[in-house]
Amino acid sequence: MSQSPSRVKNFLRFGSLFLALGSISPLLTACGDSEPQSFAPLDYNYLSKMHLNVAHIEIVDTAPPGSTPGDISGKAPTTPQQALEQMARDRLIASGTEGSGTFTITKASILHAPGGTLLGELEAHVDLSAPSGGRAGYALAHITRSLNPGDKDPESPAVLYDLTSQMMQDMNVELEFQIKKSLHDWLVDASGAPLQGAIQQQDIGPGAPLAAPSISTANAPAATAQSAPASAASSSTALSAAPAASAPAAKPQGPDAIFPLGDDDAPAAPAVKSPKPGVLSLPSSHS
């Protein structure tokens, strides 16, 4: 039984369609099993800000991807160098009116060590300059971290993204610690006011009155110790005045109206009697 040409054409058309679907099916399976190719951007706006008493802050990168021999950080969805720049923009805020700051990236690399282990290293420093141009403050932060991905491809985007995220967690902690340690006197609040405990400028020229130092709660014991000598001086003054105030008053010479014979316990004073009439005589006059 012969088939019509139209049926033959339809058969050939559907057959080619089935063959095409069969070749696409493995590709769809492979895509379904592969890792996701989209990664969330790394940002650090959720962390606390560090306000510095400078007018502006510049970011300088001296370690772009590939600058270190064997560096594979350029394969990461967000390179360590890009993450460091984002950290500086999100966390370092210029809140002063003069002077400048520079955030310099000196190391940002990921190396593929033998055995599949990845070695990451980050380093950056903050330099603060006075209005005259000289260096006024310096803080350095440096961290290293390793990662063994096991059965995963060490140079896959997901593994490199994971290592970069871990390194940046360490770097955020280290940078904040070093700035609070080395640049404490340059930290201000969002309005530019110095933080509690920071060194303040004071005019101590001729004739300038000295301001009393502010005392915080943490310095309360020292303030108490300093005030002790003043209290002791006041007490000694009061004590020296006490004897004069408490000295017994002199007894009257005449008899006491209440106790004419005096105190029972004290010996009685001899009574003074007047002479009898006629005993005394006037002195004779001599011519």
Coordinates of C-alpha atoms in Angstrom, one line a residue:
M1 CA 0.0 0.0 0.0
S2 CA 1.6 3.2 -1.1
Q3 CA 1.6 6.3 1.0
S4 CA 0.8 9.7 -0.4
P5 CA 3.6 12.3 -0.7
S6 CA 2.0 14.5 1.9
R7 CA 2.1 11.8 4.5
V8 CA 5.7 11.1 3.8
K9 CA 6.6 14.7 4.2
N10 CA 4.8 14.9 7.5
F11 CA 6.6 11.8 8.7
L12 CA 9.9 13.2 7.8
R13 CA 9.1 16.5 9.5
F14 CA 8.0 15.0 12.8
G15 CA 11.0 12.6 12.7
S16 CA 13.5 15.5 12.4
L17 CA 11.6 17.3 15.3
F18 CA 12.0 14.3 17.6
L19 CA 15.7 14.0 16.7
A20 CA 16.2 17.7 17.5
L21 CA 14.5 17.4 20.9
G22 CA 16.6 14.4 21.7
S23 CA 19.8 16.4 21.1
I24 CA 18.6 19.3 23.2
S25 CA 17.5 17.2 26.2
P26 CA 21.0 16.5 27.5
L27 CA 21.8 20.3 27.3
L28 CA 18.7 21.1 29.3
T29 CA 19.7 18.5 31.9
A30 CA 23.2 19.9 32.1
C31 CA 21.9 23.4 32.6
G32 CA 19.5 22.3 35.3
D33 CA 22.3 20.6 37.2
S34 CA 24.8 23.4 36.9
E35 CA 25.4 26.1 39.5
P36 CA 23.5 29.4 39.2
Q37 CA 25.3 32.1 37.2
S38 CA 23.9 35.1 39.0
F39 CA 25.5 36.3 42.3
A40 CA 24.3 39.0 44.6
P41 CA 26.5 42.1 44.6
L42 CA 28.8 42.5 47.6
D43 CA 27.9 45.7 49.6
Y44 CA 28.5 46.8 53.2
N45 CA 25.9 49.5 53.8
Y46 CA 24.4 47.4 56.6
L47 CA 27.7 47.7 58.6
S48 CA 28.5 50.7 60.9
K49 CA 30.0 53.8 59.3
M50 CA 33.4 55.2 60.3
H51 CA 33.3 59.0 60.1
L52 CA 36.7 60.6 59.7
N53 CA 37.6 64.2 60.4
V54 CA 38.7 65.0 56.9
A55 CA 37.0 66.8 54.0
H56 CA 37.3 64.0 51.4
I57 CA 38.5 60.5 51.0
E58 CA 40.2 59.1 47.8
I59 CA 40.3 55.4 46.8
V60 CA 43.6 54.2 45.1
D61 CA 44.0 50.7 43.7
T62 CA 47.6 49.5 43.3
A63 CA 46.7 45.7 43.0
P64 CA 44.3 45.1 40.1
P65 CA 43.4 41.5 39.2
G66 CA 46.4 39.6 37.8
S67 CA 49.1 41.9 39.3
T68 CA 50.3 39.1 41.5
P69 CA 51.8 36.1 39.6
G70 CA 49.3 33.2 39.5
D71 CA 46.4 35.4 40.6
I72 CA 43.0 34.0 39.5
S73 CA 40.8 36.6 41.3
G74 CA 39.7 38.0 37.9
K75 CA 37.5 35.0 37.4
A76 CA 35.4 35.8 40.5
P77 CA 31.9 37.3 39.9
T78 CA 33.0 40.2 42.2
T79 CA 36.8 40.5 42.4
P80 CA 38.4 41.1 45.8
Q81 CA 39.7 44.4 44.5
Q82 CA 36.1 45.5 43.6
A83 CA 34.9 44.3 47.0
L84 CA 37.5 46.4 48.8
E85 CA 36.6 49.5 46.9
Q86 CA 32.9 49.0 47.7
M87 CA 33.8 48.5 51.4
A88 CA 35.6 51.8 51.4
R89 CA 32.7 53.7 49.7
D90 CA 30.2 52.2 52.1
R91 CA 32.0 52.5 55.4
L92 CA 34.6 55.3 55.3
I93 CA 32.8 58.7 55.4
A94 CA 34.5 62.1 55.2
S95 CA 32.7 64.2 57.9
G96 CA 35.2 67.0 58.4
T97 CA 35.9 70.4 56.9
E98 CA 39.6 70.2 56.0
G99 CA 42.3 67.6 55.4
S100 CA 42.1 64.5 53.3
G101 CA 42.2 60.7 53.5
T102 CA 43.4 58.0 51.1
F103 CA 42.3 54.4 51.1
T104 CA 45.0 52.4 49.2
I105 CA 44.6 48.8 48.1
T106 CA 48.0 47.1 48.1
K107 CA 47.0 43.4 47.9
A108 CA 43.9 41.6 46.6
S109 CA 44.7 38.2 45.2
I110 CA 43.5 34.6 45.1
L111 CA 46.1 31.8 44.3
H112 CA 45.3 28.2 43.3
A113 CA 47.7 26.2 45.4
P114 CA 48.6 22.6 44.8
G115 CA 45.9 20.1 45.9
G116 CA 43.0 22.4 45.0
T117 CA 43.3 24.8 47.9
L118 CA 42.7 28.5 47.3
L119 CA 44.8 31.1 49.1
G120 CA 43.4 34.6 49.4
E121 CA 45.1 37.7 50.6
L122 CA 43.9 41.3 51.2
E123 CA 45.7 44.4 52.3
A124 CA 44.8 48.1 52.5
H125 CA 45.8 51.1 54.5
V126 CA 44.2 54.5 55.3
D127 CA 46.4 57.6 55.3
L128 CA 45.1 60.9 56.7
S129 CA 46.7 64.2 55.8
A130 CA 46.6 67.5 57.6
P131 CA 45.6 70.7 55.7
S132 CA 49.3 71.6 55.4
G133 CA 49.9 68.3 53.5
G134 CA 51.8 66.2 56.1
R135 CA 50.7 62.8 57.2
A136 CA 48.6 63.0 60.3
G137 CA 47.4 59.4 60.8
Y138 CA 47.9 55.9 59.4
A139 CA 46.1 52.5 59.8
L140 CA 47.0 49.2 58.0
A141 CA 44.7 46.2 57.7
H142 CA 45.9 42.8 56.4
I143 CA 44.2 39.4 56.3
T144 CA 44.7 35.9 54.7
R145 CA 42.3 33.1 54.2
S146 CA 42.4 29.6 52.6
L147 CA 39.6 27.5 51.2
N148 CA 39.5 23.9 50.1
P149 CA 36.4 23.4 47.9
G150 CA 36.6 19.6 48.0
D151 CA 34.9 18.1 44.9
K152 CA 34.0 21.4 43.4
D153 CA 36.1 23.2 40.8
P154 CA 38.4 25.5 42.7
E155 CA 38.2 28.1 39.9
S156 CA 34.4 28.0 39.5
P157 CA 32.6 31.3 39.9
A158 CA 30.7 30.0 42.9
V159 CA 33.8 28.9 44.8
L160 CA 35.6 32.2 44.1
Y161 CA 32.6 34.2 45.1
D162 CA 32.4 32.2 48.4
L163 CA 36.1 32.8 49.2
T164 CA 35.8 36.5 48.4
S165 CA 32.8 36.9 50.7
Q166 CA 34.7 35.2 53.5
M167 CA 37.8 37.3 53.0
M168 CA 35.7 40.5 53.1
Q169 CA 34.1 39.5 56.4
D170 CA 37.6 39.2 57.9
M171 CA 38.7 42.5 56.3
N172 CA 35.7 44.5 57.6
V173 CA 36.5 43.4 61.1
E174 CA 40.2 44.0 60.8
L175 CA 39.9 47.4 59.2
E176 CA 37.5 48.7 61.8
F177 CA 39.8 47.4 64.6
Q178 CA 42.9 49.1 63.1
I179 CA 41.1 52.4 62.5
K180 CA 39.7 52.6 66.0
K181 CA 43.1 51.7 67.4
S182 CA 45.4 54.0 65.3
L183 CA 43.0 56.7 64.1
H184 CA 40.8 57.1 67.2
D185 CA 41.5 60.8 67.6
W186 CA 40.3 61.4 64.0
L187 CA 36.9 59.7 64.4
V188 CA 33.8 61.9 64.6
D189 CA 30.1 61.4 64.6
A190 CA 27.8 62.0 61.6
S191 CA 27.6 65.7 62.3
G192 CA 31.4 66.1 62.5
A193 CA 31.5 66.4 66.3
P194 CA 34.5 64.6 68.0
L195 CA 33.7 61.4 69.7
Q196 CA 33.9 61.1 73.5
G197 CA 37.5 60.6 74.6
A198 CA 39.1 62.1 71.4
I199 CA 41.8 64.7 71.9
Q200 CA 40.5 68.2 71.6
Q201 CA 42.5 71.3 70.5
Q202 CA 42.7 74.0 73.2
D203 CA 44.2 77.5 73.1
I204 CA 46.8 77.6 75.9
G205 CA 48.4 80.9 74.8
P206 CA 49.1 83.8 77.2
G207 CA 46.0 84.9 79.0
A208 CA 43.8 82.1 77.8
P209 CA 41.8 80.4 80.5
L210 CA 42.2 76.7 80.9
A211 CA 39.0 74.8 80.5
A212 CA 38.1 72.2 83.1
P213 CA 38.5 68.7 81.7
S214 CA 35.3 66.8 80.9
I215 CA 34.8 63.7 83.1
S216 CA 33.1 60.7 81.6
T217 CA 31.6 57.8 83.5
A218 CA 34.6 55.7 82.8
N219 CA 36.9 58.3 84.5
A220 CA 34.7 58.6 87.6
P221 CA 37.1 56.7 90.0
A222 CA 40.0 59.0 89.0
A223 CA 37.9 62.1 89.6
T224 CA 37.0 60.8 93.1
A225 CA 40.7 60.2 93.9
Q226 CA 41.6 63.7 92.7
S227 CA 38.9 65.3 94.8
A228 CA 40.0 63.5 98.0
P229 CA 42.9 65.9 98.9
A230 CA 40.5 68.9 98.7
S231 CA 38.1 67.1 101.0
A232 CA 40.9 66.3 103.4
A233 CA 42.0 70.0 103.4
S234 CA 38.5 71.1 104.2
S235 CA 38.3 68.6 107.0
S236 CA 41.6 69.7 108.5
T237 CA 40.4 73.3 108.4
A238 CA 37.2 72.4 110.2
L239 CA 39.1 70.4 112.8
S240 CA 41.6 73.2 113.5
A241 CA 38.7 75.5 114.1
A242 CA 36.9 73.1 116.4
P243 CA 39.1 73.6 119.6
A244 CA 38.5 77.3 119.6
A245 CA 34.7 76.8 119.2
S246 CA 34.5 74.1 121.8
A247 CA 36.9 75.6 124.4
P248 CA 35.1 75.7 127.8
A249 CA 34.0 79.2 129.0
A250 CA 35.7 80.7 132.1
K251 CA 33.7 80.1 135.3
P252 CA 32.2 83.2 136.9
Q253 CA 34.0 84.6 140.0
G254 CA 30.8 84.9 142.0
P255 CA 28.8 82.1 143.5
D256 CA 26.6 80.0 141.3
A257 CA 23.0 80.9 141.7
I258 CA 21.9 77.2 141.2
F259 CA 24.8 75.6 143.0
P260 CA 26.0 78.1 145.5
L261 CA 28.3 75.6 147.1
G262 CA 29.8 74.5 143.8
D263 CA 30.1 71.1 142.4
D264 CA 29.7 68.3 144.9
D265 CA 32.6 66.4 143.4
A266 CA 35.0 69.4 143.4
P267 CA 36.7 70.6 146.6
A268 CA 34.9 73.6 148.1
A269 CA 36.8 76.9 147.9
P270 CA 37.6 78.6 151.3
A271 CA 35.0 81.2 152.2
V272 CA 36.1 84.8 152.4
K273 CA 34.6 86.6 155.5
S274 CA 34.5 90.3 156.2
P275 CA 36.1 91.4 159.6
K276 CA 33.9 92.1 162.6
P277 CA 32.8 95.7 163.2
G278 CA 35.3 97.6 165.3
V279 CA 38.3 95.5 164.4
L280 CA 39.5 97.9 161.7
S281 CA 40.7 101.3 162.8
L282 CA 41.6 104.3 160.9
P283 CA 45.3 105.1 160.6
S284 CA 46.4 107.9 163.0
S285 CA 47.4 111.1 161.5
H286 CA 50.9 112.5 162.2
S287 CA 51.4 116.2 162.5

